[in-house]
GROMACS .gro file of N, CA and C in nm:
model
  441
    1GLU      N    1   0.200   2.626  -0.655
    1GLU     CA    2   0.343   2.620  -0.675
    1GLU      C    3   0.375   2.616  -0.825
    2ASP      N    4   0.277   2.572  -0.905
    2ASP     CA    5   0.300   2.566  -1.049
    2ASP      C    6   0.260   2.696  -1.120
    3GLY      N    7   0.227   2.799  -1.042
    3GLY     CA    8   0.193   2.929  -1.101
    3GLY      C    9   0.044   2.951  -1.121
    4LYS      N   10  -0.037   2.851  -1.094
    4LYS     CA   11  -0.182   2.865  -1.111
    4LYS      C   12  -0.236   2.958  -1.003
    5VAL      N   13  -0.317   3.056  -1.044
    5VAL     CA   14  -0.377   3.150  -0.949
    5VAL      C   15  -0.500   3.084  -0.889
    6LEU      N   16  -0.501   3.069  -0.756
    6LEU     CA   17  -0.611   3.003  -0.687
    6LEU      C   18  -0.719   3.102  -0.644
    7GLU      N   19  -0.683   3.227  -0.632
    7GLU     CA   20  -0.777   3.331  -0.593
    7GLU      C   21  -0.734   3.461  -0.661
    8PRO      N   22  -0.828   3.538  -0.716
    8PRO     CA   23  -0.790   3.663  -0.782
    8PRO      C   24  -0.723   3.760  -0.684
    9THR      N   25  -0.637   3.844  -0.738
    9THR     CA   26  -0.570   3.946  -0.658
    9THR      C   27  -0.675   4.039  -0.598
   10LYS      N   28  -0.655   4.076  -0.472
   10LYS     CA   29  -0.747   4.170  -0.408
   10LYS      C   30  -0.668   4.265  -0.319
   11TYR      N   31  -0.724   4.382  -0.299
   11TYR     CA   32  -0.661   4.479  -0.211
   11TYR      C   33  -0.691   4.446  -0.067
   12VAL      N   34  -0.589   4.452   0.017
   12VAL     CA   35  -0.608   4.440   0.161
   12VAL      C   36  -0.628   4.581   0.216
   13VAL      N   37  -0.546   4.673   0.167
   13VAL     CA   38  -0.557   4.815   0.198
   13VAL      C   39  -0.538   4.890   0.068
   14LYS      N   40  -0.632   4.978   0.034
   14LYS     CA   41  -0.620   5.058  -0.088
   14LYS      C   42  -0.615   5.204  -0.047
   15ASP      N   43  -0.514   5.274  -0.097
   15ASP     CA   44  -0.496   5.416  -0.064
   15ASP      C   45  -0.484   5.438   0.087
   16GLY      N   46  -0.415   5.346   0.155
   16GLY     CA   47  -0.397   5.359   0.300
   16GLY      C   48  -0.288   5.460   0.333
   17LYS      N   49  -0.282   5.496   0.459
   17LYS     CA   50  -0.181   5.590   0.506
   17LYS      C   51  -0.054   5.513   0.538
   18VAL      N   52   0.060   5.570   0.499
   18VAL     CA   53   0.189   5.511   0.531
   18VAL      C   54   0.198   5.494   0.682
   19GLY      N   55   0.238   5.376   0.725
   19GLY     CA   56   0.251   5.345   0.867
   19GLY      C   57   0.133   5.270   0.925
   20ASP      N   58   0.019   5.270   0.854
   20ASP     CA   59  -0.096   5.193   0.902
   20ASP      C   60  -0.063   5.043   0.898
   21ASP      N   61  -0.124   4.967   0.986
   21ASP     CA   62  -0.105   4.822   0.989
   21ASP      C   63  -0.189   4.754   0.881
   22TYR      N   64  -0.138   4.642   0.830
   22TYR     CA   65  -0.220   4.555   0.745
   22TYR      C   66  -0.197   4.411   0.788
   23THR      N   67  -0.296   4.328   0.764
   23THR     CA   68  -0.288   4.187   0.799
   23THR      C   69  -0.349   4.104   0.687
   24THR      N   70  -0.280   3.997   0.649
   24THR     CA   71  -0.335   3.900   0.553
   24THR      C   72  -0.326   3.763   0.619
   25GLU      N   73  -0.397   3.668   0.564
   25GLU     CA   74  -0.385   3.532   0.618
   25GLU      C   75  -0.404   3.429   0.508
   26LYS      N   76  -0.352   3.309   0.538
   26LYS     CA   77  -0.363   3.198   0.443
   26LYS      C   78  -0.510   3.160   0.428
   27ASN      N   79  -0.543   3.110   0.310
   27ASN     CA   80  -0.676   3.056   0.285
   27ASN      C   81  -0.666   2.905   0.270
   28LYS      N   82  -0.780   2.839   0.272
   28LYS     CA   83  -0.784   2.695   0.247
   28LYS      C   84  -0.842   2.672   0.108
   29PHE      N   85  -0.778   2.585   0.032
   29PHE     CA   86  -0.824   2.548  -0.101
   29PHE      C   87  -0.825   2.396  -0.110
   30ASP      N   88  -0.937   2.340  -0.155
   30ASP     CA   89  -0.945   2.195  -0.171
   30ASP      C   90  -0.836   2.147  -0.266
   31GLY      N   91  -0.765   2.043  -0.225
   31GLY     CA   92  -0.662   1.985  -0.309
   31GLY      C   93  -0.529   2.057  -0.303
   32TYR      N   94  -0.515   2.154  -0.211
   32TYR     CA   95  -0.390   2.229  -0.196
   32TYR      C   96  -0.362   2.250  -0.048
   33LYS      N   97  -0.233   2.266  -0.016
   33LYS     CA   98  -0.197   2.308   0.120
   33LYS      C   99  -0.089   2.414   0.111
   34PHE      N  100  -0.088   2.503   0.210
   34PHE     CA  101   0.009   2.611   0.214
   34PHE      C  102   0.149   2.553   0.223
   35LYS      N  103   0.241   2.610   0.142
   35LYS     CA  104   0.379   2.562   0.144
   35LYS      C  105   0.474   2.668   0.196
   36ARG      N  106   0.463   2.790   0.142
   36ARG     CA  107   0.557   2.896   0.181
   36ARG      C  108   0.507   3.030   0.127
   37MET      N  109   0.573   3.136   0.167
   37MET     CA  110   0.545   3.268   0.109
   37MET      C  111   0.620   3.276  -0.024
   38GLY      N  112   0.567   3.355  -0.118
   38GLY     CA  113   0.631   3.372  -0.248
   38GLY      C  114   0.770   3.433  -0.235
   39GLU      N  115   0.854   3.408  -0.333
   39GLU     CA  116   0.994   3.451  -0.329
   39GLU      C  117   1.010   3.601  -0.304
   40PHE      N  118   0.929   3.682  -0.370
   40PHE     CA  119   0.940   3.828  -0.355
   40PHE      C  120   0.820   3.886  -0.282
   41SER      N  121   0.755   3.806  -0.201
   41SER     CA  122   0.634   3.848  -0.130
   41SER      C  123   0.667   3.945  -0.017
   42ALA      N  124   0.574   4.038   0.006
   42ALA     CA  125   0.580   4.121   0.126
   42ALA      C  126   0.539   4.032   0.244
   43ASP      N  127   0.563   4.080   0.364
   43ASP     CA  128   0.525   4.004   0.483
   43ASP      C  129   0.373   3.991   0.493
   44ALA      N  130   0.327   3.884   0.555
   44ALA     CA  131   0.183   3.861   0.571
   44ALA      C  132   0.120   3.968   0.661
   45ILE      N  133   0.196   4.016   0.757
   45ILE     CA  134   0.151   4.122   0.849
   45ILE      C  135   0.258   4.230   0.845
   46GLY      N  136   0.215   4.355   0.831
   46GLY     CA  137   0.315   4.461   0.824
   46GLY      C  138   0.254   4.598   0.828
   47LYS      N  139   0.331   4.694   0.779
   47LYS     CA  140   0.291   4.835   0.776
   47LYS      C  141   0.280   4.880   0.631
   48VAL      N  142   0.182   4.965   0.604
   48VAL     CA  143   0.166   5.023   0.472
   48VAL      C  144   0.287   5.111   0.443
   49GLU      N  145   0.339   5.098   0.321
   49GLU     CA  146   0.453   5.178   0.277
   49GLU      C  147   0.416   5.249   0.148
   50GLU      N  148   0.503   5.336   0.101
   50GLU     CA  149   0.486   5.402  -0.029
   50GLU      C  150   0.480   5.295  -0.137
   51GLY      N  151   0.395   5.311  -0.236
   51GLY     CA  152   0.387   5.217  -0.347
   51GLY      C  153   0.296   5.099  -0.316
   52THR      N  154   0.309   4.997  -0.398
   52THR     CA  155   0.223   4.879  -0.385
   52THR      C  156   0.305   4.760  -0.337
   53LYS      N  157   0.253   4.690  -0.239
   53LYS     CA  158   0.314   4.566  -0.191
   53LYS      C  159   0.228   4.450  -0.239
   54HIS      N  160   0.291   4.339  -0.264
   54HIS     CA  161   0.218   4.218  -0.302
   54HIS      C  162   0.252   4.108  -0.201
   55VAL      N  163   0.149   4.055  -0.139
   55VAL     CA  164   0.166   3.942  -0.047
   55VAL      C  165   0.126   3.817  -0.126
   56VAL      N  166   0.220   3.723  -0.137
   56VAL     CA  167   0.197   3.605  -0.220
   56VAL      C  168   0.213   3.478  -0.135
   57TYR      N  169   0.106   3.402  -0.129
   57TYR     CA  170   0.109   3.273  -0.061
   57TYR      C  171   0.123   3.165  -0.168
   58VAL      N  172   0.212   3.070  -0.145
   58VAL     CA  173   0.235   2.961  -0.241
   58VAL      C  174   0.179   2.832  -0.181
   59TYR      N  175   0.099   2.763  -0.262
   59TYR     CA  176   0.036   2.639  -0.220
   59TYR      C  177   0.085   2.525  -0.309
   60ALA      N  178   0.087   2.405  -0.253
   60ALA     CA  179   0.125   2.286  -0.329
   60ALA      C  180   0.002   2.198  -0.346
   61LYS      N  181  -0.008   2.132  -0.462
   61LYS     CA  182  -0.117   2.038  -0.485
   61LYS      C  183  -0.102   1.921  -0.388
   62THR      N  184  -0.216   1.866  -0.347
   62THR     CA  185  -0.214   1.753  -0.255
   62THR      C  186  -0.302   1.639  -0.306
   63GLY      N  187  -0.284   1.524  -0.246
   63GLY     CA  188  -0.366   1.408  -0.279
   63GLY      C  189  -0.376   1.316  -0.159
   64ASN      N  190  -0.453   1.211  -0.177
   64ASN     CA  191  -0.477   1.113  -0.071
   64ASN      C  192  -0.452   0.972  -0.123
   65VAL      N  193  -0.404   0.887  -0.033
   65VAL     CA  194  -0.386   0.745  -0.065
   65VAL      C  195  -0.444   0.665   0.051
   66ASP      N  196  -0.523   0.563   0.017
   66ASP     CA  197  -0.572   0.472   0.122
   66ASP      C  198  -0.551   0.329   0.076
   67VAL      N  199  -0.568   0.236   0.170
   67VAL     CA  200  -0.548   0.094   0.141
   67VAL      C  201  -0.662   0.015   0.203
   68LYS      N  202  -0.702  -0.093   0.134
   68LYS     CA  203  -0.798  -0.187   0.192
   68LYS      C  204  -0.766  -0.327   0.143
   69TYR      N  205  -0.820  -0.425   0.215
   69TYR     CA  206  -0.793  -0.566   0.189
   69TYR      C  207  -0.927  -0.636   0.171
   70VAL      N  208  -0.946  -0.700   0.056
   70VAL     CA  209  -1.075  -0.760   0.023
   70VAL      C  210  -1.059  -0.905  -0.020
   71ASP      N  211  -1.173  -0.979  -0.020
   71ASP     CA  212  -1.171  -1.115  -0.074
   71ASP      C  213  -1.198  -1.107  -0.224
   72THR      N  214  -1.200  -1.222  -0.290
   72THR     CA  215  -1.217  -1.224  -0.436
   72THR      C  216  -1.355  -1.176  -0.480
   73GLU      N  217  -1.448  -1.164  -0.386
   73GLU     CA  218  -1.582  -1.112  -0.417
   73GLU      C  219  -1.591  -0.962  -0.391
   74GLY      N  220  -1.482  -0.903  -0.343
   74GLY     CA  221  -1.482  -0.759  -0.314
   74GLY      C  222  -1.525  -0.722  -0.174
   75ASN      N  223  -1.550  -0.823  -0.090
   75ASN     CA  224  -1.589  -0.797   0.049
   75ASN      C  225  -1.466  -0.762   0.132
   76VAL      N  226  -1.477  -0.659   0.213
   76VAL     CA  227  -1.365  -0.619   0.297
   76VAL      C  228  -1.342  -0.724   0.405
   77LEU      N  229  -1.217  -0.766   0.420
   77LEU     CA  230  -1.182  -0.866   0.521
   77LEU      C  231  -1.181  -0.802   0.660
   78PRO      N  232  -1.218  -0.878   0.765
   78PRO     CA  233  -1.213  -0.823   0.901
   78PRO      C  234  -1.071  -0.777   0.932
   79GLY      N  235  -1.057  -0.652   0.971
   79GLY     CA  236  -0.925  -0.594   0.997
   79GLY      C  237  -0.861  -0.536   0.872
   80GLY      N  238  -0.931  -0.543   0.761
   80GLY     CA  239  -0.877  -0.492   0.634
   80GLY      C  240  -0.950  -0.370   0.583
   81GLU      N  241  -1.020  -0.300   0.674
   81GLU     CA  242  -1.100  -0.184   0.636
   81GLU      C  243  -1.013  -0.075   0.572
   82VAL      N  244  -1.080   0.014   0.500
   82VAL     CA  245  -1.010   0.126   0.437
   82VAL      C  246  -0.933   0.205   0.543
   83THR      N  247  -0.803   0.220   0.519
   83THR     CA  248  -0.716   0.290   0.612
   83THR      C  249  -0.637   0.397   0.536
   84PRO      N  250  -0.636   0.521   0.585
   84PRO     CA  251  -0.557   0.625   0.518
   84PRO      C  252  -0.408   0.593   0.526
   85VAL      N  253  -0.338   0.614   0.415
   85VAL     CA  254  -0.193   0.597   0.410
   85VAL      C  255  -0.129   0.735   0.409
   86LYS      N  256  -0.180   0.823   0.324
   86LYS     CA  257  -0.137   0.964   0.316
   86LYS      C  258  -0.263   1.048   0.300
   87THR      N  259  -0.277   1.152   0.382
   87THR     CA  260  -0.394   1.238   0.377
   87THR      C  261  -0.351   1.382   0.353
   88ASN      N  262  -0.408   1.443   0.249
   88ASN     CA  263  -0.378   1.582   0.215
   88ASN      C  264  -0.227   1.603   0.207
   89GLU      N  265  -0.160   1.508   0.143
   89GLU     CA  266  -0.014   1.509   0.133
   89GLU      C  267   0.028   1.571  -0.001
   90GLU      N  268   0.142   1.637  -0.001
   90GLU     CA  269   0.190   1.704  -0.120
   90GLU      C  270   0.215   1.604  -0.234
   91VAL      N  271   0.170   1.642  -0.354
   91VAL     CA  272   0.191   1.559  -0.473
   91VAL      C  273   0.341   1.532  -0.489
   92GLY      N  274   0.375   1.407  -0.519
   92GLY     CA  275   0.515   1.368  -0.535
   92GLY      C  276   0.574   1.300  -0.413
   93THR      N  277   0.504   1.309  -0.299
   93THR     CA  278   0.550   1.243  -0.177
   93THR      C  279   0.537   1.092  -0.193
   94GLU      N  280   0.640   1.019  -0.153
   94GLU     CA  281   0.636   0.873  -0.165
   94GLU      C  282   0.544   0.812  -0.059
   95TYR      N  283   0.482   0.700  -0.095
   95TYR     CA  284   0.400   0.625   0.001
   95TYR      C  285   0.431   0.477  -0.017
   96GLY      N  286   0.398   0.399   0.085
   96GLY     CA  287   0.416   0.255   0.077
   96GLY      C  288   0.308   0.184   0.157
   97THR      N  289   0.266   0.069   0.110
   97THR     CA  290   0.169  -0.014   0.181
   97THR      C  291   0.227  -0.155   0.191
   98THR      N  292   0.167  -0.237   0.274
   98THR     CA  293   0.219  -0.373   0.289
   98THR      C  294   0.106  -0.475   0.280
   99GLN      N  295   0.144  -0.589   0.232
   99GLN     CA  296   0.053  -0.703   0.226
   99GLN      C  297   0.038  -0.755   0.368
  100LYS      N  298  -0.084  -0.787   0.409
  100LYS     CA  299  -0.109  -0.839   0.544
  100LYS      C  300  -0.140  -0.987   0.537
  101THR      N  301  -0.143  -1.050   0.655
  101THR     CA  302  -0.187  -1.189   0.662
  101THR      C  303  -0.323  -1.192   0.732
  102PHE      N  304  -0.411  -1.277   0.680
  102PHE     CA  305  -0.545  -1.294   0.737
  102PHE      C  306  -0.570  -1.443   0.754
  103ASP      N  307  -0.613  -1.482   0.874
  103ASP     CA  308  -0.641  -1.624   0.901
  103ASP      C  309  -0.744  -1.675   0.801
  104GLY      N  310  -0.713  -1.789   0.738
  104GLY     CA  311  -0.806  -1.853   0.646
  104GLY      C  312  -0.803  -1.796   0.505
  105TYR      N  313  -0.711  -1.703   0.477
  105TYR     CA  314  -0.701  -1.642   0.344
  105TYR      C  315  -0.555  -1.633   0.301
  106HIS      N  316  -0.535  -1.630   0.171
  106HIS     CA  317  -0.400  -1.606   0.117
  106HIS      C  318  -0.409  -1.500   0.007
  107PHE      N  319  -0.303  -1.422  -0.003
  107PHE     CA  320  -0.298  -1.315  -0.102
  107PHE      C  321  -0.292  -1.375  -0.242
  108VAL      N  322  -0.371  -1.316  -0.336
  108VAL     CA  323  -0.366  -1.365  -0.475
  108VAL      C  324  -0.322  -1.258  -0.574
  109LYS      N  325  -0.360  -1.132  -0.553
  109LYS     CA  326  -0.325  -1.029  -0.652
  109LYS      C  327  -0.364  -0.891  -0.601
  110MET      N  328  -0.320  -0.791  -0.677
  110MET     CA  329  -0.369  -0.655  -0.655
  110MET      C  330  -0.493  -0.640  -0.742
  111ASP      N  331  -0.594  -0.569  -0.695
  111ASP     CA  332  -0.716  -0.547  -0.773
  111ASP      C  333  -0.682  -0.472  -0.901
  112VAL      N  334  -0.757  -0.498  -1.008
  112VAL     CA  335  -0.731  -0.432  -1.137
  112VAL      C  336  -0.745  -0.281  -1.128
  113LYS      N  337  -0.824  -0.232  -1.032
  113LYS     CA  338  -0.843  -0.088  -1.015
  113LYS      C  339  -0.749  -0.030  -0.909
  114SER      N  340  -0.660  -0.112  -0.856
  114SER     CA  341  -0.572  -0.070  -0.747
  114SER      C  342  -0.461   0.022  -0.795
  115ALA      N  343  -0.426   0.117  -0.710
  115ALA     CA  344  -0.303   0.194  -0.728
  115ALA      C  345  -0.188   0.100  -0.691
  116PRO      N  346  -0.065   0.133  -0.730
  116PRO     CA  347   0.049   0.047  -0.693
  116PRO      C  348   0.066   0.038  -0.541
  117ALA      N  349   0.123  -0.072  -0.495
  117ALA     CA  350   0.146  -0.092  -0.351
  117ALA      C  351   0.240   0.016  -0.295
  118THR      N  352   0.335   0.060  -0.376
  118THR     CA  353   0.422   0.172  -0.340
  118THR      C  354   0.423   0.267  -0.458
  119GLY      N  355   0.440   0.394  -0.429
  119GLY     CA  356   0.440   0.493  -0.537
  119GLY      C  357   0.451   0.633  -0.483
  120VAL      N  358   0.396   0.728  -0.559
  120VAL     CA  359   0.397   0.867  -0.516
  120VAL      C  360   0.255   0.922  -0.518
  121VAL      N  361   0.229   1.014  -0.427
  121VAL     CA  362   0.099   1.079  -0.418
  121VAL      C  363   0.075   1.159  -0.546
  122THR      N  364  -0.047   1.151  -0.598
  122THR     CA  365  -0.087   1.230  -0.715
  122THR      C  366  -0.204   1.319  -0.674
  123ALA      N  367  -0.239   1.413  -0.761
  123ALA     CA  368  -0.350   1.504  -0.731
  123ALA      C  369  -0.483   1.428  -0.725
  124LYS      N  370  -0.490   1.315  -0.793
  124LYS     CA  371  -0.611   1.232  -0.790
  124LYS      C  372  -0.598   1.131  -0.675
  125ASP      N  373  -0.705   1.115  -0.597
  125ASP     CA  374  -0.703   1.019  -0.486
  125ASP      C  375  -0.672   0.879  -0.539
  126GLN      N  376  -0.591   0.805  -0.463
  126GLN     CA  377  -0.551   0.670  -0.503
  126GLN      C  378  -0.596   0.569  -0.397
  127HIS      N  379  -0.637   0.452  -0.445
  127HIS     CA  380  -0.685   0.346  -0.357
  127HIS      C  381  -0.605   0.220  -0.386
  128VAL      N  382  -0.532   0.171  -0.286
  128VAL     CA  383  -0.454   0.048  -0.298
  128VAL      C  384  -0.543  -0.065  -0.247
  129ILE      N  385  -0.561  -0.168  -0.331
  129ILE     CA  386  -0.653  -0.276  -0.296
  129ILE      C  387  -0.584  -0.412  -0.312
  130TYR      N  388  -0.565  -0.480  -0.199
  130TYR     CA  389  -0.508  -0.614  -0.199
  130TYR      C  390  -0.623  -0.715  -0.201
  131VAL      N  391  -0.610  -0.819  -0.284
  131VAL     CA  392  -0.716  -0.920  -0.297
  131VAL      C  393  -0.667  -1.053  -0.241
  132TYR      N  394  -0.753  -1.115  -0.158
  132TYR     CA  395  -0.721  -1.242  -0.094
  132TYR      C  396  -0.827  -1.346  -0.129
  133GLU      N  397  -0.781  -1.473  -0.133
  133GLU     CA  398  -0.872  -1.583  -0.161
  133GLU      C  399  -0.882  -1.669  -0.036
  134LYS      N  400  -1.003  -1.721  -0.013
  134LYS     CA  401  -1.025  -1.808   0.104
  134LYS      C  402  -0.946  -1.937   0.083
  135ASP      N  403  -0.879  -1.981   0.188
  135ASP     CA  404  -0.804  -2.107   0.180
  135ASP      C  405  -0.902  -2.221   0.159
  136SER      N  406  -0.861  -2.319   0.077
  136SER     CA  407  -0.949  -2.435   0.058
  136SER      C  408  -0.937  -2.523   0.182
  137GLU      N  409  -1.050  -2.578   0.220
  137GLU     CA  410  -1.049  -2.663   0.338
  137GLU      C  411  -1.010  -2.804   0.297
  138THR      N  412  -0.911  -2.856   0.363
  138THR     CA  413  -0.865  -2.992   0.334
  138THR      C  414  -0.949  -3.088   0.416
  139PRO      N  415  -1.022  -3.178   0.347
  139PRO     CA  416  -1.105  -3.272   0.425
  139PRO      C  417  -1.018  -3.367   0.507
  140THR      N  418  -1.067  -3.400   0.623
  140THR     CA  419  -0.996  -3.494   0.709
  140THR      C  420  -1.026  -3.635   0.659
  141PRO      N  421  -0.922  -3.714   0.626
  141PRO     CA  422  -0.947  -3.849   0.574
  141PRO      C  423  -1.013  -3.938   0.680
  142GLU      N  424  -1.107  -4.020   0.632
  142GLU     CA  425  -1.174  -4.112   0.725
  142GLU      C  426  -1.082  -4.230   0.753
  143LYS      N  427  -1.089  -4.276   0.875
  143LYS     CA  428  -1.009  -4.393   0.912
  143LYS      C  429  -1.089  -4.517   0.875
  144LYS      N  430  -1.022  -4.610   0.808
  144LYS     CA  431  -1.089  -4.734   0.770
  144LYS      C  432  -1.091  -4.830   0.888
  145LYS      N  433  -1.204  -4.898   0.900
  145LYS     CA  434  -1.217  -4.996   1.008
  145LYS      C  435  -1.196  -5.135   0.950
  146GLY      N  436  -1.139  -5.217   1.027
  146GLY     CA  437  -1.121  -5.356   0.986
  146GLY      C  438  -1.002  -5.374   0.895
  147SER      N  439  -0.999  -5.492   0.829
  147SER     CA  440  -0.885  -5.524   0.746
  147SER      C  441  -0.911  -5.513   0.601
   0.00000   0.00000   0.00000
């Protein structure tokens, strides 16, 4: 979509007869997904005509966002495994994650390497990491006997 050529121009039909059929199809490119046909593109499937036709497929950059929940030692909490938030999503798409509750733990911070809890998809994969600390155990006071 930014004008970068992902594949060199190639002939589908060269010196074909007017009226012959031609067919083109979308390709897959890592980090991109098909968005639309180019503004002045010929149809993807059609008939050969006089002159040269150009079939132009437009792709948008994509990225991924995932989230995980860990303790202060970096261990993944039960139920806090890496979960996709956005997969192969167009760059610029908004995403959001939420802080969870885990029995015996409380949230303390976002990891220093974490992507923001909410933001937009970028071409580089992003990892949202919530950090939790184990709750301190409060000792049960002993009952005194006698006076």
